[in-house]
Backbone as a chain_set.jsonl record, in Angstrom:
{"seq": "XXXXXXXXXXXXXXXXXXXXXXXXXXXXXXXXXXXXXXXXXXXXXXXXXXXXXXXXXXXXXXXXXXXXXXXXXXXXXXXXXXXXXXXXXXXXXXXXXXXXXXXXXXXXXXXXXXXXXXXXXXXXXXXXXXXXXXX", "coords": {"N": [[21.826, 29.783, -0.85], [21.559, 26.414, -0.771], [21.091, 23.34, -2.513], [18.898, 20.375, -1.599], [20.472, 17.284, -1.856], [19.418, 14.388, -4.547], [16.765, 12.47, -3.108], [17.905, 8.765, -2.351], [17.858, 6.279, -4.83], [16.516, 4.115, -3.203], [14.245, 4.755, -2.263], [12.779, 5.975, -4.225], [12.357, 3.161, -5.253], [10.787, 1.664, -3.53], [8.737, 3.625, -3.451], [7.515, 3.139, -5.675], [6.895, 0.107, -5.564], [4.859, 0.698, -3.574], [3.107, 1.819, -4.818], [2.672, 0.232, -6.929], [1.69, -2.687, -5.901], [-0.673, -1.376, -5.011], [-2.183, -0.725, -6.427], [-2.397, -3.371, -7.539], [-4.154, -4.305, -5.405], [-6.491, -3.203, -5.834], [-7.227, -4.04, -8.491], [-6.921, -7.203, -8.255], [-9.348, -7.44, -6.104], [-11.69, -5.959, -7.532], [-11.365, -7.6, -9.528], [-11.583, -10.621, -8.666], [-14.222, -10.484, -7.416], [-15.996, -9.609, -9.201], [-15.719, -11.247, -11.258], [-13.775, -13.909, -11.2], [-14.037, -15.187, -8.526], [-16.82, -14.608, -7.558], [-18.816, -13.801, -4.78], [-21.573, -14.552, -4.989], [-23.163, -15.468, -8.514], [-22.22, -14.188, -11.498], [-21.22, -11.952, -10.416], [-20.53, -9.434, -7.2], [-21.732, -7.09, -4.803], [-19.661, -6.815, -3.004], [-17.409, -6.213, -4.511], [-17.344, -3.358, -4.137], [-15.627, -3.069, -1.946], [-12.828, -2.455, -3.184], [-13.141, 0.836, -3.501], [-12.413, 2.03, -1.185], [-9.498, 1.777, -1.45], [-8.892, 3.189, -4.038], [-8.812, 5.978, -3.383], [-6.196, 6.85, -1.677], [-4.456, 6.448, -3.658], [-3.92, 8.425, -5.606], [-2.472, 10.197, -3.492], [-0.193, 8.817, -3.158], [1.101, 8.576, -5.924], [1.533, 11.407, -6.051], [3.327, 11.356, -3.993], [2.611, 12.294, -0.893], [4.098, 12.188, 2.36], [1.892, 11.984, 4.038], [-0.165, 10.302, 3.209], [1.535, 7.815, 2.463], [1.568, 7.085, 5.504], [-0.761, 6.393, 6.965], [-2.053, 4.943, 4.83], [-0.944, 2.703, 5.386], [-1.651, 1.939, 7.872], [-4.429, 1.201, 7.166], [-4.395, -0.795, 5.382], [-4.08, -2.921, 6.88], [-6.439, -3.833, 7.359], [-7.331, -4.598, 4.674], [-5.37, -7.259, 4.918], [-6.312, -8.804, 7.104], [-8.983, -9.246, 6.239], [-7.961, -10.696, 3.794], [-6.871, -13.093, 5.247], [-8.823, -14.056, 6.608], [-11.031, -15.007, 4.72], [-8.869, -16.614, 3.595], [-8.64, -18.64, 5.087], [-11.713, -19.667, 5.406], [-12.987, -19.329, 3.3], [-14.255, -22.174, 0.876], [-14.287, -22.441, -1.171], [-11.534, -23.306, -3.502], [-10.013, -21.424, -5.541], [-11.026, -19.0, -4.112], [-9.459, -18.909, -1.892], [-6.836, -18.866, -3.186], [-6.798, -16.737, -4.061], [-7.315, -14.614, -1.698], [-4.849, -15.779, -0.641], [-3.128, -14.297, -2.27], [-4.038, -11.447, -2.233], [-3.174, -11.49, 0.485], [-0.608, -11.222, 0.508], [0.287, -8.806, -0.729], [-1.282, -6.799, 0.739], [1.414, -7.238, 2.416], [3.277, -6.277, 1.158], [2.751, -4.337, 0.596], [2.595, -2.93, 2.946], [5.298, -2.975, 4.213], [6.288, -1.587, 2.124], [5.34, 1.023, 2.88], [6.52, 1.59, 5.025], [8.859, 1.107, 5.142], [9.63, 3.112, 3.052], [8.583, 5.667, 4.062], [10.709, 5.601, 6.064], [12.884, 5.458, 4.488], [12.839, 8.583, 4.022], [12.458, 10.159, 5.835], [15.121, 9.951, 7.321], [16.657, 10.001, 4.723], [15.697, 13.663, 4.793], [16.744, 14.199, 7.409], [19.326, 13.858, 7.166], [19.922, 15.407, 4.967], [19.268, 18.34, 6.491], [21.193, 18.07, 8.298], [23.751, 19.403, 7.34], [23.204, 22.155, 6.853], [22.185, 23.041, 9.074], [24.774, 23.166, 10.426], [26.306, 25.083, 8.725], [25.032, 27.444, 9.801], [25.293, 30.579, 11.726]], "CA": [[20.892, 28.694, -0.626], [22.241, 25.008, -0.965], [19.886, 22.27, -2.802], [19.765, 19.396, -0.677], [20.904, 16.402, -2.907], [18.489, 13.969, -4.618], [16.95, 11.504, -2.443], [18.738, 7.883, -2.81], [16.83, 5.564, -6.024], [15.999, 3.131, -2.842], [12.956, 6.049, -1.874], [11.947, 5.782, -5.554], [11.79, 2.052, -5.279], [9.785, 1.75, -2.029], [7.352, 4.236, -3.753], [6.652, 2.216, -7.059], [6.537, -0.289, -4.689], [3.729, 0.547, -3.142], [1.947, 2.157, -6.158], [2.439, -0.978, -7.561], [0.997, -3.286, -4.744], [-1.699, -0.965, -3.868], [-2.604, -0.772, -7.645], [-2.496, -4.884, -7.459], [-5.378, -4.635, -4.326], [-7.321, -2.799, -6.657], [-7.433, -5.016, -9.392], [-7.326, -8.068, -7.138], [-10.171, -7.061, -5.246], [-12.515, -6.041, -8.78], [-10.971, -9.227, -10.632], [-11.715, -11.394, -7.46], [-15.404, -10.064, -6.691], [-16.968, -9.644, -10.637], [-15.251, -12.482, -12.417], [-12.519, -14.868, -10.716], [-14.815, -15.919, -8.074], [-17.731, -13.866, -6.75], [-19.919, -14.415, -3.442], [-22.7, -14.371, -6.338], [-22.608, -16.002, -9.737], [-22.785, -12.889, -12.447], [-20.354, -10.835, -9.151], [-21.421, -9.029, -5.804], [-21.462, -5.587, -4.911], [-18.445, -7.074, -2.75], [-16.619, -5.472, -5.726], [-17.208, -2.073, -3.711], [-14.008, -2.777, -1.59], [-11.939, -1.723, -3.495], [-13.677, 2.036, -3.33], [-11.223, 3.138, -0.241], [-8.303, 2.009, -1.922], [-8.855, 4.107, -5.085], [-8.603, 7.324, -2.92], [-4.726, 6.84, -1.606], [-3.279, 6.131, -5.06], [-3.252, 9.584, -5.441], [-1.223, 10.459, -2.622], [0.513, 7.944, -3.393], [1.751, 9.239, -7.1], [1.867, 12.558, -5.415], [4.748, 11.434, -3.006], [2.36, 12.728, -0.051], [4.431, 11.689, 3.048], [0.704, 11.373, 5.365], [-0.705, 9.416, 2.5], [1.861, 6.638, 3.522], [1.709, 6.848, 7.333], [-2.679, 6.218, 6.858], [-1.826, 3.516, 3.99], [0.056, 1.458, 5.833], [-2.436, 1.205, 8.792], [-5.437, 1.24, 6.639], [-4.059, -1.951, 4.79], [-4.762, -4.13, 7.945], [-8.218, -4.145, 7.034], [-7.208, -5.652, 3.653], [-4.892, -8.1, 5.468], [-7.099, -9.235, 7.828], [-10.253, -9.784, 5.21], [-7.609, -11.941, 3.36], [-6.61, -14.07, 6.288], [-10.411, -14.601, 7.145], [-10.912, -15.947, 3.45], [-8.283, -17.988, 2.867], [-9.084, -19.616, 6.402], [-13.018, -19.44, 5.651], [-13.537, -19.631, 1.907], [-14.394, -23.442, 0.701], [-13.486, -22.497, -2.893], [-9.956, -23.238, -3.554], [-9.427, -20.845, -6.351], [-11.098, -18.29, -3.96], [-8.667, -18.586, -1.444], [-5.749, -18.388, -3.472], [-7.043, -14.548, -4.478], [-7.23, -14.606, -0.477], [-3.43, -15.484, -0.148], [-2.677, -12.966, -2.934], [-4.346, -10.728, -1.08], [-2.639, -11.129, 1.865], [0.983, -10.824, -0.17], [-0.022, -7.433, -1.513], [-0.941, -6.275, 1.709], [2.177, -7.328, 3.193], [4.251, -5.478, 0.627], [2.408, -2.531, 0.651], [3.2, -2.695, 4.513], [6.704, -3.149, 3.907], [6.771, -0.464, 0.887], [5.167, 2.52, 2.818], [6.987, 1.796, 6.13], [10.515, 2.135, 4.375], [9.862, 4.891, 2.09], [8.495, 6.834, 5.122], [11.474, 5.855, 7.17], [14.212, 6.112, 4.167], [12.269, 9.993, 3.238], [12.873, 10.843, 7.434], [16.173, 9.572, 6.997], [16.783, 11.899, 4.316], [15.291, 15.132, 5.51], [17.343, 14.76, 8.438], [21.115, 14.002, 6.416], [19.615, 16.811, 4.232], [18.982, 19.239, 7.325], [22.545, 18.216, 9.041], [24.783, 20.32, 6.635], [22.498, 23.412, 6.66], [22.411, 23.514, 10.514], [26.464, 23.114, 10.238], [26.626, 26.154, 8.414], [24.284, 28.914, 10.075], [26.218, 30.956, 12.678]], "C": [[21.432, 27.443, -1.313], [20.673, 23.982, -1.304], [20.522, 21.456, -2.147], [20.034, 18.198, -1.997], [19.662, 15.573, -3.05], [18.163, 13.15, -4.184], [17.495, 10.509, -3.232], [17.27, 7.257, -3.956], [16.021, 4.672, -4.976], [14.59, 3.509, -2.583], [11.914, 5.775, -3.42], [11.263, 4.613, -5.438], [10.939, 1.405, -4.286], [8.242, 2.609, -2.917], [6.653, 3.463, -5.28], [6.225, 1.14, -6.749], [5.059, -0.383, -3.938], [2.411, 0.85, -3.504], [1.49, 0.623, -6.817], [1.3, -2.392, -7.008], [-0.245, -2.574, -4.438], [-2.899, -1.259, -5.257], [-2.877, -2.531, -7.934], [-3.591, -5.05, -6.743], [-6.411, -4.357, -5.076], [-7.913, -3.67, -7.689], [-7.622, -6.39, -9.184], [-8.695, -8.336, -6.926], [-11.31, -7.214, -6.418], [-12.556, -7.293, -9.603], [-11.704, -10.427, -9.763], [-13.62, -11.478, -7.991], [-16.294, -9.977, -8.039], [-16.522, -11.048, -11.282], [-14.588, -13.809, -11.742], [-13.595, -15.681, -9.752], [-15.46, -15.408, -6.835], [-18.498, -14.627, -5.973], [-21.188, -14.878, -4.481], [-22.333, -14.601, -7.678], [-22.994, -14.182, -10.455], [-21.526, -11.189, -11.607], [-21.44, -10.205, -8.591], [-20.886, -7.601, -5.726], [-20.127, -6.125, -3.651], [-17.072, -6.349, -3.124], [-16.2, -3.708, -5.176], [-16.006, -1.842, -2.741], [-13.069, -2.509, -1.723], [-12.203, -0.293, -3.507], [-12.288, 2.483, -2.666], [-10.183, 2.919, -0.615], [-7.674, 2.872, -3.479], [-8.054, 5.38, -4.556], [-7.126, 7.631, -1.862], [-3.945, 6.876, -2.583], [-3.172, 7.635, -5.442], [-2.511, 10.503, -5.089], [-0.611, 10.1, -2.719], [1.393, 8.355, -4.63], [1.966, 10.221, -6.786], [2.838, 12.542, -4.384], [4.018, 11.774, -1.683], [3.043, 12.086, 1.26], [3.29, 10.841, 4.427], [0.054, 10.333, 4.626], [0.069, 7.904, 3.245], [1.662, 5.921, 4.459], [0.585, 5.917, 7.036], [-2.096, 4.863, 6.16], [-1.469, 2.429, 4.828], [-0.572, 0.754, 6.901], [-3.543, 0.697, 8.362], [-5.168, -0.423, 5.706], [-4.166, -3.234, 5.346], [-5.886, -4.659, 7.675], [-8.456, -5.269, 6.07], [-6.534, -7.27, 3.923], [-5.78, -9.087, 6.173], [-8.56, -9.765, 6.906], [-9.44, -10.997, 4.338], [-7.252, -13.419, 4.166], [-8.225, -15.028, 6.433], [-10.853, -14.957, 6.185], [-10.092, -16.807, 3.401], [-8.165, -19.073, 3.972], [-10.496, -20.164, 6.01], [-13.606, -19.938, 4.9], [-13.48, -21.46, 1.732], [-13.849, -23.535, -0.696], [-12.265, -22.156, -2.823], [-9.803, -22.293, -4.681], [-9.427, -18.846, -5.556], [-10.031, -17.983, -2.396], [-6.656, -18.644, -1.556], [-5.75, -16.782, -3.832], [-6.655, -14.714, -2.833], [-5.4, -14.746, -0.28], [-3.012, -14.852, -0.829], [-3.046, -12.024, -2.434], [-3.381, -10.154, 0.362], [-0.738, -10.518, 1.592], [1.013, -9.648, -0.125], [0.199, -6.616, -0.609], [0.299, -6.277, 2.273], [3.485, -6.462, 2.665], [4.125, -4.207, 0.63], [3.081, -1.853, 2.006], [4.504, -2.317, 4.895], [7.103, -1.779, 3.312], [6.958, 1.046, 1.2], [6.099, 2.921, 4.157], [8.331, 1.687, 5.93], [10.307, 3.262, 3.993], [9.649, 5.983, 3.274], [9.871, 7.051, 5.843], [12.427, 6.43, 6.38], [14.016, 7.87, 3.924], [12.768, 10.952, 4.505], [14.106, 10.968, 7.335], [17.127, 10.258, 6.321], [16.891, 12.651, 4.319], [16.305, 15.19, 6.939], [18.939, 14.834, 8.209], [20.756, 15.207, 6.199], [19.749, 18.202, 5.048], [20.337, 19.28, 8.001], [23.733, 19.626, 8.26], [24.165, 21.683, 6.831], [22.564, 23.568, 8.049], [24.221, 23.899, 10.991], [26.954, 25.066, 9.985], [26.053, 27.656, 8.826], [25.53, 29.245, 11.795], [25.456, 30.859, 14.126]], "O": [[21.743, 27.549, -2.499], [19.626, 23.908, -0.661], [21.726, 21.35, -1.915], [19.66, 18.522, -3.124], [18.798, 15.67, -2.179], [18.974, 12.265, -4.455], [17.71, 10.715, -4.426], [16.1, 7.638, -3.916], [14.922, 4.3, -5.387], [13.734, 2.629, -2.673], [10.724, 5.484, -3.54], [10.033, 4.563, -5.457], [10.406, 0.358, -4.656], [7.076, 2.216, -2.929], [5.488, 3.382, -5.669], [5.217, 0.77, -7.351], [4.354, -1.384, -3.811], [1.289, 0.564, -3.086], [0.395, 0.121, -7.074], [0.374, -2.884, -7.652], [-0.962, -3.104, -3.59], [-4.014, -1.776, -5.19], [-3.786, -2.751, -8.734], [-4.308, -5.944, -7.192], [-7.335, -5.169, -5.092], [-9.108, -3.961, -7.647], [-8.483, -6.918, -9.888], [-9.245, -9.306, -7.449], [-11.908, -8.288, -6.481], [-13.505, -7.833, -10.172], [-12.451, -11.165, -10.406], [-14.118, -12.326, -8.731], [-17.458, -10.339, -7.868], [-17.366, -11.786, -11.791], [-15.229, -14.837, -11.961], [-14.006, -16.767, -10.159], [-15.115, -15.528, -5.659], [-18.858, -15.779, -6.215], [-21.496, -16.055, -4.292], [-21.316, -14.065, -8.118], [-23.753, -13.317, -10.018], [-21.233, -10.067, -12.021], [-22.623, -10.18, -8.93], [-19.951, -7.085, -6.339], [-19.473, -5.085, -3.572], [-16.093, -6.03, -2.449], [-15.255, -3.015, -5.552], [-15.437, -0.754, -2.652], [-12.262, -2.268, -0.824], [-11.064, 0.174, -3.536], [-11.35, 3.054, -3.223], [-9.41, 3.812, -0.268], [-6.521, 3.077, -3.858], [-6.997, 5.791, -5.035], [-7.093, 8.726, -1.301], [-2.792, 7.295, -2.482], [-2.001, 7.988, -5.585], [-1.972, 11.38, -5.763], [0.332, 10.826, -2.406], [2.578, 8.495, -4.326], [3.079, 10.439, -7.263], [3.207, 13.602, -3.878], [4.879, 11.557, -0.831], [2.408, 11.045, 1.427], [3.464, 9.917, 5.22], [-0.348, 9.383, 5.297], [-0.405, 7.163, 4.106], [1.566, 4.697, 4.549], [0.844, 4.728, 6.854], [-1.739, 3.883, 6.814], [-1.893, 1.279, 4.712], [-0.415, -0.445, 7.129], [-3.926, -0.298, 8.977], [-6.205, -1.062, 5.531], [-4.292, -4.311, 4.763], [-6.213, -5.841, 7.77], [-9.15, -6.281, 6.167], [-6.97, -8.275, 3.361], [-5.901, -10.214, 5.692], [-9.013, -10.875, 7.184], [-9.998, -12.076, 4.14], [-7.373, -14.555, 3.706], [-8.51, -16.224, 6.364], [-11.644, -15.782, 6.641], [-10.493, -17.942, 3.143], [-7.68, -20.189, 3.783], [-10.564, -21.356, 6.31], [-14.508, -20.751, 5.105], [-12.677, -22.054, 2.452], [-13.173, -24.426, -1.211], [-11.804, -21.132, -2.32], [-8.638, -22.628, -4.898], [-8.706, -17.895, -5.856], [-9.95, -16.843, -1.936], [-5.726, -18.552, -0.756], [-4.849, -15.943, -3.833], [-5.464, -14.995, -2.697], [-4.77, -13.807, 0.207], [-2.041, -14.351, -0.261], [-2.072, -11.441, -1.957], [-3.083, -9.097, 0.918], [0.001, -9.763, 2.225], [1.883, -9.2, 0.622], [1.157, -5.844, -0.566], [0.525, -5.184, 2.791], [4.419, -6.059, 3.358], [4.919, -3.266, 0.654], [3.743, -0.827, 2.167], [4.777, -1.481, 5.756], [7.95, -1.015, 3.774], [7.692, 1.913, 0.727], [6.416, 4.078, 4.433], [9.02, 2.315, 6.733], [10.722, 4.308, 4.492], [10.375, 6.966, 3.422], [10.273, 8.159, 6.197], [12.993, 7.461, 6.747], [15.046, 8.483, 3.644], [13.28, 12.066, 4.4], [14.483, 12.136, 7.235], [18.077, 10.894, 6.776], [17.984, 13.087, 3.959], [16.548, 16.288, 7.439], [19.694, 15.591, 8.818], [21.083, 16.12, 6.958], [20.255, 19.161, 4.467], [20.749, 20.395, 8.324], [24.293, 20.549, 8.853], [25.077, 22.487, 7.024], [23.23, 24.578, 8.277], [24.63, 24.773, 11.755], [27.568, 25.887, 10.666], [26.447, 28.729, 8.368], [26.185, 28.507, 12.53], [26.058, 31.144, 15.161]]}, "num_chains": 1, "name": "protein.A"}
């Protein structure tokens, strides 16, 4: 039995990547919506948007390859809510969160749709030598 070799560091960096960024929406999103500059003086239950992005970061530190796929579409949502703020909003401080926002998303986008592809990419070098050798 042959180990396949360890994926390349670029797989690593794609995935901190998008820990990092997704972990940014999070804090974003809470920072934004209680303090920085809530729909409501005191903050708005607004603040509850970040909820669905809690429950990927786990897959996410867990390497899950479906976690990705989901992430990456599921991040539109966030995209799209920042677009429609920093078009919408009248407070200038609240649509600079809005174009941070939309950054975040766009890296996350970026982050999970490499790592998925360099991880395929991978698994299939990885799988070439082992098919090579069976009779």
């Amino acid at each position: 039995m042959s180990l396949s070799p360890p994926p390349p560091s670029s797989v690593a960096t794609t995935r901190w990547l998008a820990v990092g960024s997704l972990a940014g929406l999070i804090v974003l999103g809470l920072a934004w919506e209680l303090w920085l500059a809530p729909l409501r003086p005191g903050g708005s239950l607004m603040a509850l948007k970040v909820l669905p992005l809690a429950i990927p970061l786990a897959g996410l530190l867990k390497n899950r390859m479906y976690t990705y796929r989901w992430v990456s579409l599921m991040v539109w949502l966030y995209f799209t809510e920042g677009v429609v703020r920093a078009w919408s909003d009248t407070n200038g401080i609240s649509q600079l969160l809005a174009l941070a926002e939309v950054l975040l998303c766009l890296v996350l986008f970026v982050a999970c749709a490499w790592h998925v592809r360099l991880r395929l990419r991978h698994a299939k070098a990885a799988a070439r030598p082992l098919e090579a050798s069976t009779p």
